[in-house]
Short mmCIF file of C-alpha atoms in Angstrom, two decimals:
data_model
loop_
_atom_site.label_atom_id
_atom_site.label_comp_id
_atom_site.label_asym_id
_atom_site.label_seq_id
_atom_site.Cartn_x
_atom_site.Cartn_y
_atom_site.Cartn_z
CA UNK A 30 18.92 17.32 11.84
CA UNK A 31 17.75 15.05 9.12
CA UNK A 32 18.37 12.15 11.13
CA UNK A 33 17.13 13.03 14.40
CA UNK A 34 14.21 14.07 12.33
CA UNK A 35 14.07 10.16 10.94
CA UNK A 36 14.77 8.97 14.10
CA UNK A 37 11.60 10.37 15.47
CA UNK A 38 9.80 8.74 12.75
CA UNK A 39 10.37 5.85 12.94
CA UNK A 40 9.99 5.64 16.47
CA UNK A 41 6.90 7.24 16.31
CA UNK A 42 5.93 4.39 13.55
CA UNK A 43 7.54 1.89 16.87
CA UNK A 44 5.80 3.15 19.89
CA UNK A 45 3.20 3.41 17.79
CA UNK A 46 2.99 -0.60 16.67
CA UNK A 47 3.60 -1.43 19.95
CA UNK A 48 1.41 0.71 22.42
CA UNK A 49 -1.66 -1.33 20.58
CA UNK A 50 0.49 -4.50 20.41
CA UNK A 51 -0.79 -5.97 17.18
CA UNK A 52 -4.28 -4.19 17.30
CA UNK A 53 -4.29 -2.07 14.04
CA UNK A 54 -2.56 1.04 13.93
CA UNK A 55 -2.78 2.50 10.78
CA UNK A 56 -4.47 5.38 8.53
CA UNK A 57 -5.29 2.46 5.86
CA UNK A 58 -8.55 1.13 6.33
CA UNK A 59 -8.89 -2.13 7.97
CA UNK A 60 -12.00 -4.43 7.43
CA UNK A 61 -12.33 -7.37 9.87
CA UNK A 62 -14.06 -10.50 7.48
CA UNK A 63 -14.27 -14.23 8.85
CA UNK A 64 -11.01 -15.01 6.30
CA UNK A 65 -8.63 -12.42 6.84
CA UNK A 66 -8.51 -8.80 8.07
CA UNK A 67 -8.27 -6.21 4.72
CA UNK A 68 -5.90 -3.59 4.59
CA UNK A 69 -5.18 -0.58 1.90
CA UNK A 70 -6.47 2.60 0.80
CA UNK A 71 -10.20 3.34 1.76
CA UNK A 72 -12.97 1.66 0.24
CA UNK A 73 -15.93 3.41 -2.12
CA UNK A 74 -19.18 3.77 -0.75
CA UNK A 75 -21.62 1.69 -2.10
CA UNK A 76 -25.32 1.67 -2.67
CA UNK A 77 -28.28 0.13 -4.00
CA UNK A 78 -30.59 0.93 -7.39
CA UNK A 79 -33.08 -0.66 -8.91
CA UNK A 80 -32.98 -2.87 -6.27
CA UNK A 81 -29.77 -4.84 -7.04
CA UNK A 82 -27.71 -2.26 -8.96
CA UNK A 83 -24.38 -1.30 -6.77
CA UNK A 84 -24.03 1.68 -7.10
CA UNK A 85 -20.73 4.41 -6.42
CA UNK A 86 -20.15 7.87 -7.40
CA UNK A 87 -16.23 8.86 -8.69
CA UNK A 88 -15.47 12.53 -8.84
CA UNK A 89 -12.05 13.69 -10.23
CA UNK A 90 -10.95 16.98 -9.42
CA UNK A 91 -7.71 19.01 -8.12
CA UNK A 92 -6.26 18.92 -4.43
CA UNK A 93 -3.65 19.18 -2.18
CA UNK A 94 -1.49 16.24 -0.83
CA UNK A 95 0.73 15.51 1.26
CA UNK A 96 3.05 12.74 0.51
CA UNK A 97 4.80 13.04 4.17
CA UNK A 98 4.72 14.80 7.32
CA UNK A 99 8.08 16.76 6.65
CA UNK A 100 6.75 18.49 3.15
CA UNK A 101 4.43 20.64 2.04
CA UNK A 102 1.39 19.52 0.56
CA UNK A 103 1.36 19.33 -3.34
CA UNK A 104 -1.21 19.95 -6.44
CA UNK A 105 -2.48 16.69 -7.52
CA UNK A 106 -5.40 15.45 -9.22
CA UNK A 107 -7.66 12.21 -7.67
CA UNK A 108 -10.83 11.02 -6.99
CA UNK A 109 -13.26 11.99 -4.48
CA UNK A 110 -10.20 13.85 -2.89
CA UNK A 111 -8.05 11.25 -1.74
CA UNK A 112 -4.59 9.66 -3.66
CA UNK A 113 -4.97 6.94 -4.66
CA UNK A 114 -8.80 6.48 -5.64
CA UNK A 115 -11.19 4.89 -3.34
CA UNK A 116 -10.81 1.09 -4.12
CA UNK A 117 -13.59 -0.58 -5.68
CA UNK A 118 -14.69 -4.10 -4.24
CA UNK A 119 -16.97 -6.19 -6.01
CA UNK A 120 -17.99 -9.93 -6.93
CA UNK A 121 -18.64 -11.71 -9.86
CA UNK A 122 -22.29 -11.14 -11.38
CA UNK A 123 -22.21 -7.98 -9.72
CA UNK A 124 -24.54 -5.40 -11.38
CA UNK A 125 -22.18 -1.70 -11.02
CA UNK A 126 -23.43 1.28 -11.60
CA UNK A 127 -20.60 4.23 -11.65
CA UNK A 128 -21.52 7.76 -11.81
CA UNK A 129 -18.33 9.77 -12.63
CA UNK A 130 -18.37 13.26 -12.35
CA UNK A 131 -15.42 15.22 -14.07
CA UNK A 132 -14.60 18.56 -11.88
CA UNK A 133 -11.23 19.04 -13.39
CA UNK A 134 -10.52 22.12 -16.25
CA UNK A 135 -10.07 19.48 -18.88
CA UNK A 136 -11.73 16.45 -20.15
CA UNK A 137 -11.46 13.02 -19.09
CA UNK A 138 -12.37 9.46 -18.99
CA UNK A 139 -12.07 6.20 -16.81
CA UNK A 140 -10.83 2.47 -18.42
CA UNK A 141 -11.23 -0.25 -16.29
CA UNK A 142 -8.00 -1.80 -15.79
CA UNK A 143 -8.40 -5.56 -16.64
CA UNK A 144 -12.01 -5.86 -16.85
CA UNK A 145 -13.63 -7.42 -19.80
CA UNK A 146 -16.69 -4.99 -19.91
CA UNK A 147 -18.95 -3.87 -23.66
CA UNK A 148 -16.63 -1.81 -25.20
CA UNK A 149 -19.03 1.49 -24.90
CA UNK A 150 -18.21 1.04 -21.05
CA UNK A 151 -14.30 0.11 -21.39
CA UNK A 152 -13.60 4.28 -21.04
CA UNK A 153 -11.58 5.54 -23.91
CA UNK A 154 -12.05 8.85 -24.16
CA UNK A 155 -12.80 9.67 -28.66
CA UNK A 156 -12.50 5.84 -29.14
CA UNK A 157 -15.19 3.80 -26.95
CA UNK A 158 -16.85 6.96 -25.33
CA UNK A 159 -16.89 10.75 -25.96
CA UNK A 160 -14.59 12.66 -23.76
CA UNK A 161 -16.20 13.60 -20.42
CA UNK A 162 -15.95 16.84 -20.22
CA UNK A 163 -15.68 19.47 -17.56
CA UNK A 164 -18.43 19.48 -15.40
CA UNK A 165 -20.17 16.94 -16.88
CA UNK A 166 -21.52 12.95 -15.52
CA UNK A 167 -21.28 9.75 -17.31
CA UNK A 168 -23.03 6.95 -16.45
CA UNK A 169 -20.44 3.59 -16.52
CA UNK A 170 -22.53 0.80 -16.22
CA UNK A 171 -21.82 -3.09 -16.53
CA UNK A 172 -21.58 -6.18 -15.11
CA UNK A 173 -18.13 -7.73 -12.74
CA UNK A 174 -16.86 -10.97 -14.92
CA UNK A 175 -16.31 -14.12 -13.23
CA UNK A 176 -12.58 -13.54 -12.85
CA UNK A 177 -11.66 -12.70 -9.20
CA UNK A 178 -8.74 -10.63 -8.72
CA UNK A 179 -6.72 -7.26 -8.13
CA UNK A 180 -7.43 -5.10 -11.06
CA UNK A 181 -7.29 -0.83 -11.07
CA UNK A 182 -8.58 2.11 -12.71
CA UNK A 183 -7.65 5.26 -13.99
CA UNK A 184 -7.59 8.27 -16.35
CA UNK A 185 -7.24 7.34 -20.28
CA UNK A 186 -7.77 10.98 -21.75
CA UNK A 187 -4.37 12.43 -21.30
CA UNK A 188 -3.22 9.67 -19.82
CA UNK A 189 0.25 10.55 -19.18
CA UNK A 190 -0.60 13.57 -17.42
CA UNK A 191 -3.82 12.64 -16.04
CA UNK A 192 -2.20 9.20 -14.64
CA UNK A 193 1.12 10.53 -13.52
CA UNK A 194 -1.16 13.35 -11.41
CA UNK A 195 -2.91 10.44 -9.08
CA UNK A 196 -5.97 9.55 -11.28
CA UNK A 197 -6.17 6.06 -10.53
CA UNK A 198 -7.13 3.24 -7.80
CA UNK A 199 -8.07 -0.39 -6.97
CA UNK A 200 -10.47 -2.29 -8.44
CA UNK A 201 -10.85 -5.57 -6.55
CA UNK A 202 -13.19 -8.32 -7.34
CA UNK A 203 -13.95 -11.01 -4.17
CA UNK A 204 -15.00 -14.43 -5.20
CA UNK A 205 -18.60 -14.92 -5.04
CA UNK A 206 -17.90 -17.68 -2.57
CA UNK A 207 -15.95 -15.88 -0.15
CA UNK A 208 -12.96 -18.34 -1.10
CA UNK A 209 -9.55 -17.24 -2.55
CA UNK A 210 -7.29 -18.99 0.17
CA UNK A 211 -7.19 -18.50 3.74
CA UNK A 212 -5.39 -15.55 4.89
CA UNK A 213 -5.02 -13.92 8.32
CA UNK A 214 -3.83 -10.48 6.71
CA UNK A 215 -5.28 -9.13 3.34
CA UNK A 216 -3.36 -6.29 2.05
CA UNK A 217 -2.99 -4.04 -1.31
CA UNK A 218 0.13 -2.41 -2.30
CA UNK A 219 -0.68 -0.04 -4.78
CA UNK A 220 2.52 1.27 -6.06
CA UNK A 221 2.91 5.14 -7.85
CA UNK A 222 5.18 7.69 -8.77
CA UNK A 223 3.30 11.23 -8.68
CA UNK A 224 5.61 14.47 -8.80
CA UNK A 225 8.78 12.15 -8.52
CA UNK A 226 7.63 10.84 -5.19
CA UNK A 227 7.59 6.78 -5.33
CA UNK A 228 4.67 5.92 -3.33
CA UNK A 229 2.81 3.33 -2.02
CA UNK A 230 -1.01 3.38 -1.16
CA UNK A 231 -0.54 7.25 -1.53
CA UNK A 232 2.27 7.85 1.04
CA UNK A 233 5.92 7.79 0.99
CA UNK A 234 8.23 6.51 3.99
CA UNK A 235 8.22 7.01 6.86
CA UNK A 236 4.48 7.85 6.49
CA UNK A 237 3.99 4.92 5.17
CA UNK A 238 1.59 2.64 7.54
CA UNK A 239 3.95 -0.37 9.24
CA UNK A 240 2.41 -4.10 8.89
CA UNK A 241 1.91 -5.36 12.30
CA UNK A 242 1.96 -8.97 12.10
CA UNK A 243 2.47 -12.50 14.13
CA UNK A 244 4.36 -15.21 14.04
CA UNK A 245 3.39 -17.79 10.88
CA UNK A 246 0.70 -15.50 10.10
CA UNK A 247 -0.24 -15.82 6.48
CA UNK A 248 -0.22 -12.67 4.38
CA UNK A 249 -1.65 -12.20 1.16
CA UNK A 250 -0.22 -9.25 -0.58
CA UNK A 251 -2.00 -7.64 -3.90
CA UNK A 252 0.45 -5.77 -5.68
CA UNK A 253 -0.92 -3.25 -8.04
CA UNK A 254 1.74 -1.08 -10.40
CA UNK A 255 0.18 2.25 -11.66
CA UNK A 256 3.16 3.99 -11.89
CA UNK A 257 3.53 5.16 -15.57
CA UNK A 258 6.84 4.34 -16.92
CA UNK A 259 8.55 2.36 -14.06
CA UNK A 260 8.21 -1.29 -13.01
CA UNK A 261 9.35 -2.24 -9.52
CA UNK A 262 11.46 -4.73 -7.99
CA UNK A 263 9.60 -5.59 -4.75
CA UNK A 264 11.69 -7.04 -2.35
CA UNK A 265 11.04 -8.63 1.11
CA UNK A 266 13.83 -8.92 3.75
CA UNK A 267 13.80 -12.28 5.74
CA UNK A 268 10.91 -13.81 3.87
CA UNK A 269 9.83 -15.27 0.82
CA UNK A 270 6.65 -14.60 -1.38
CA UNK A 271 4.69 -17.03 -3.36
CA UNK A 272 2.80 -15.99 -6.57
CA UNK A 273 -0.89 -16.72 -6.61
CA UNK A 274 -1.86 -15.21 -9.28
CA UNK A 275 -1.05 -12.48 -12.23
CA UNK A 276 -3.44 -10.13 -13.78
CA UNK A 277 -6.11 -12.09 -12.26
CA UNK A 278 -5.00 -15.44 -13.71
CA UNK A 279 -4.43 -18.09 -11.05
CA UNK A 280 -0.80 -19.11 -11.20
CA UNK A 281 0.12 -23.11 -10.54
CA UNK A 282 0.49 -23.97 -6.75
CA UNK A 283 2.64 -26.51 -4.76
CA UNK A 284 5.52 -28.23 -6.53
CA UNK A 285 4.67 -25.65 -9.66
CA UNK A 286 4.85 -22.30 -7.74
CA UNK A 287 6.76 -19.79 -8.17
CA UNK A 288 8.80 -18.53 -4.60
CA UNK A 289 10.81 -15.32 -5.17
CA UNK A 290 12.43 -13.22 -2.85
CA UNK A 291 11.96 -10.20 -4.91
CA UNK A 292 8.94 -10.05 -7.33
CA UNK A 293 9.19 -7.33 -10.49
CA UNK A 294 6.03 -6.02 -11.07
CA UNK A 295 5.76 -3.67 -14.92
CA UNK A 296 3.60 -0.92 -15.21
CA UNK A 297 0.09 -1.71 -15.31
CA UNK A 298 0.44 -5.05 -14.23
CA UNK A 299 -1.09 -6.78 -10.95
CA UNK A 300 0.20 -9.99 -9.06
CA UNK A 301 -1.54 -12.09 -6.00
CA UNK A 302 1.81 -13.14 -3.20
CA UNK A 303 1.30 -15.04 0.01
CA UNK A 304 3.93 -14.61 2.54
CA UNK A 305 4.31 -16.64 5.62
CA UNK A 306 5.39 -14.60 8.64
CA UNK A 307 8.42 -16.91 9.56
CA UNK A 308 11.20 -14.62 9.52
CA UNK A 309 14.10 -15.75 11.82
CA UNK A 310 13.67 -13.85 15.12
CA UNK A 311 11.30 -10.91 16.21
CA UNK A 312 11.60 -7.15 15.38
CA UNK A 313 11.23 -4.78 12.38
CA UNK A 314 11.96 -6.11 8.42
CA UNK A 315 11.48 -4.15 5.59
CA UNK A 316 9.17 -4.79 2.10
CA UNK A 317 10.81 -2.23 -0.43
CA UNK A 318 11.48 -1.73 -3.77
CA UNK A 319 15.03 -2.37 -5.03
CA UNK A 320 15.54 -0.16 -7.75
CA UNK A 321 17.03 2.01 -5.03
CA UNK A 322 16.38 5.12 -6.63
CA UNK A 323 12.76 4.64 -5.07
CA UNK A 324 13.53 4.44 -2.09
CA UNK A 325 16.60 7.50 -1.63
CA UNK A 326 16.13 10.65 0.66
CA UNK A 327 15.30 13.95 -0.49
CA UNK A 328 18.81 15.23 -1.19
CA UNK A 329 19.42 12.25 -3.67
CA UNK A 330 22.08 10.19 -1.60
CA UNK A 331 21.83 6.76 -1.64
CA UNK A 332 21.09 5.74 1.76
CA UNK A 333 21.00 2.89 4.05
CA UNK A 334 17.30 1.32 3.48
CA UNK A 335 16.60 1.13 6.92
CA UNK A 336 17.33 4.76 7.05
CA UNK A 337 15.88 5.62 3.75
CA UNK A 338 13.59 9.11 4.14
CA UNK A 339 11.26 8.78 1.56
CA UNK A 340 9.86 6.04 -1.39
CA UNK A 341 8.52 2.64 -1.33
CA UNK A 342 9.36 1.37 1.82
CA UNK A 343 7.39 -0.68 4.40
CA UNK A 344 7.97 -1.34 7.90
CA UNK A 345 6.86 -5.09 8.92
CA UNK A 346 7.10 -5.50 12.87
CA UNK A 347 6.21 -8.74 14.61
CA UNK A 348 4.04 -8.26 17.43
CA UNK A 349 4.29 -11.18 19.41
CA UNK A 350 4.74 -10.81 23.16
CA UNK A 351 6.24 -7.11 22.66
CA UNK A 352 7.38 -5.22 25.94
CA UNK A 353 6.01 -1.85 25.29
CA UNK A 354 8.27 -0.51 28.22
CA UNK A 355 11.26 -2.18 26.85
CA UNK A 356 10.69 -0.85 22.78
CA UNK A 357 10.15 2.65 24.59
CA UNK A 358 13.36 2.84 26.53
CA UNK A 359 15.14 0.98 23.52
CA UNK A 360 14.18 3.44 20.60
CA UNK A 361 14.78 6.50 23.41
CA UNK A 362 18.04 5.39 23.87
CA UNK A 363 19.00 4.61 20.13
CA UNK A 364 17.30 8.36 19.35
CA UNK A 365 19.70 9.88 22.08
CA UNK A 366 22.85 7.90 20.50
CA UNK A 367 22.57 9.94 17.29
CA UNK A 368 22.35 13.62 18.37
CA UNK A 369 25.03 16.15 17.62
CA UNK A 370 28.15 14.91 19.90
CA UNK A 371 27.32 11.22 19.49
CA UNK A 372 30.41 8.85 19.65
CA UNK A 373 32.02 9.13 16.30
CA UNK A 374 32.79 5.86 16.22
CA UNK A 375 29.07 4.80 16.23
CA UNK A 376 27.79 3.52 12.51
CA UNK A 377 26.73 6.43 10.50
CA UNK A 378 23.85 4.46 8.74
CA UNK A 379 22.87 3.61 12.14
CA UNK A 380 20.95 0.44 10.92
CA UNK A 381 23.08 -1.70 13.42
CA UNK A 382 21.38 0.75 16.37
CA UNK A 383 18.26 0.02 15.55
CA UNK A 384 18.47 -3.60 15.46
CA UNK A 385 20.02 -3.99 18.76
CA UNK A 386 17.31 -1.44 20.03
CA UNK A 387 14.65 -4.51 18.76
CA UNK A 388 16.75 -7.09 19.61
CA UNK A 389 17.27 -5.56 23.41
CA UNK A 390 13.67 -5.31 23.68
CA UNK A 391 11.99 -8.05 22.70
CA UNK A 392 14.96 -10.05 24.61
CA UNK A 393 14.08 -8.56 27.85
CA UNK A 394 10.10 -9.32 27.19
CA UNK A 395 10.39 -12.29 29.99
CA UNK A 396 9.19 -11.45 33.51
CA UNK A 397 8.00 -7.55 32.14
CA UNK A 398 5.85 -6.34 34.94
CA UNK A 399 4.06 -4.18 31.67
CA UNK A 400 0.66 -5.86 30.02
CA UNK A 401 0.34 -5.20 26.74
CA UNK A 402 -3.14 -4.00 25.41
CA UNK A 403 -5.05 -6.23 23.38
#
């Protein structure tokens, strides 16, 4: 049962990729911009005071969550209802103005992750600010440094609890000149463990949203660690990453970079990759991390990663000149293989099914009679 139940995921994550053939298809937000497209969790609304104040309410509060489809929804605390927090996107000489409102049945705070803000605004609860209590506003109010970057928020009353609950998000600051590199995809991966699920942008696989991408695309991934205790081994099958920067500090370039295949990110910590889409061949890899308890199924077996049902694991599938009716007929098939009564002999990870299933597909795109949608 549990892996016809996977096998329907993922080719619901499949069909789904390729019935928009590499038009977005995801529950992320997506923001076109002349540089790159954005993707990650949904951004704050923002507003104007005083005529050039930007301006964004943050409410923390208790909720329910589901992590994926298959589970029941879970107590966890977040802002304005949604795990992880709305992210934050400024620039440089920004003037923010942050209204948090504390509904939870304790007190609270928020720290800016990274930020070089007055100390009265840095949000440490009895230290810097007094606690926020229940049902109470403060009023967090400062202005962006000039240091572009991935950065993040969160709790720091409680912190372990608070934290460990969802009380956290992105903070992103754009350069004020629009530059940073030129990109086609822009994409945070904000990385968390809440309840002993290992999550990523608030969802675990196979709920987790699949990159749809193209050939030598360029990808710049913002990697944001949250997670309390754990860092993570980030790992990219078939492609390698190149650090831009750390913590918001630009990291040297050309002969000086740094090109990993797996990046280890620590708790707390943020890091800037690029990735060129250049993988050898077309079909689905897989960004994960490889401390491989993060990425096991809910009976704690170690499974294949291609079959893992649960933690940080991200589907990339190359879009280029898909066959919609061929991926259909190909992930039917390789569903069917795998029901009760399936040839015995057939791999019991089942990773080699899929791949064929891609490979048969995308082989047969020539002379398809089907038109993809654009």
């Amino acid at each position: 049962m549990k892996r016809k139940w996977f096998m329907a995921s993922w080719l619901a994550i499949l069909v789904g990729a390729v019935t928009v053939a590499g038009i977005a298809f995801r529950g992320d937000t997506g923001h076109a911009t002349a540089a790159a497209e954005r993707f990650g969790p949904p951004e704050a609304e923002v507003s104007i005071e005083d005529g050039d104040v930007k301006t964004v309410h943050l409410t923390s509060s208790k909720f329910m969550w589901q992590f994926r489809t298959d589970q029941e929804p879970v107590e966890v605390w977040g802002y304005n209802n949604q795990i992880p927090g709305p992210t934050l996107r400024f620039k440089p000489g920004d003037k923010v103005r942050i209204y948090y409102r504390n509904d939870l049945d304790e007190a609270s705070s928020v720290h800016w992750h990274g930020l070089v803000v007055p100390n009265s605004m840095d949000g440490v609860g009895l230290l810097t600010q007094p606690p926020v209590m229940p049902g109470e506003t403060f009023v967090y109010e400062f202005d962006i440094p000039n240091t572009p970057g991935p950065f993040m928020y969160h709790a720091h009353m409680n912190d372990m609890e608070q934290v460990s609950k969802g009380l956290s998000g992105a903070f992103i600051v754009d350069p004020r000149d629009g530059g940073g590199g030129k990109f086609d995809q822009d994409r945070i991966v904000l990385l968390n463990n809440i309840a002993g699920h290992y999550l990523i942008n608030g969802k675990e696989f196979p709920n987790i949203d699949p990159w749809l991408v193209k050939k030598n695309e360029m990808v710049r991934v913002r990697m944001i660690n949250i997670s309390p205790l754990e860092g993570h081994p980030m790992h990219f099958h078939g492609h390698f990453t190149k650090e831009i920067a750390r913590d918001g500090t630009e990291q040297p370039q050309g002969k000086g970079a740094l090109v990993e295949n797996t990046v280890w990110i620590a708790p707390g910590q943020t890091i800037d990759v690029s990735v060129k889409m250049n993988g050898p061949g077309k079909g689905a890899w897989i960004f994960h991390c490889h401390t491989l308890s993060h990425v096991m199924g809910p009976d704690g077996k170690s499974l294949n990663l291609a079959l893992a049902n649960g933690g940080m694991v991200i589907p990339v599938v190359y879009t280029d000149s898909l066959n919609i009716d061929a991926i259909l007929a190909a992930f039917t098939s390789a569903v069917k293989s795998i029901q009760p009564g399936a040839d015995t002999n057939w791999p019991q990870d089942g990773s080699p099914v899929l791949a064929q299933a891609i490979e048969d597909a995308i082989g047969s795109t020539a002379g398809a009679s089907h038109t993809p949608t654009h």
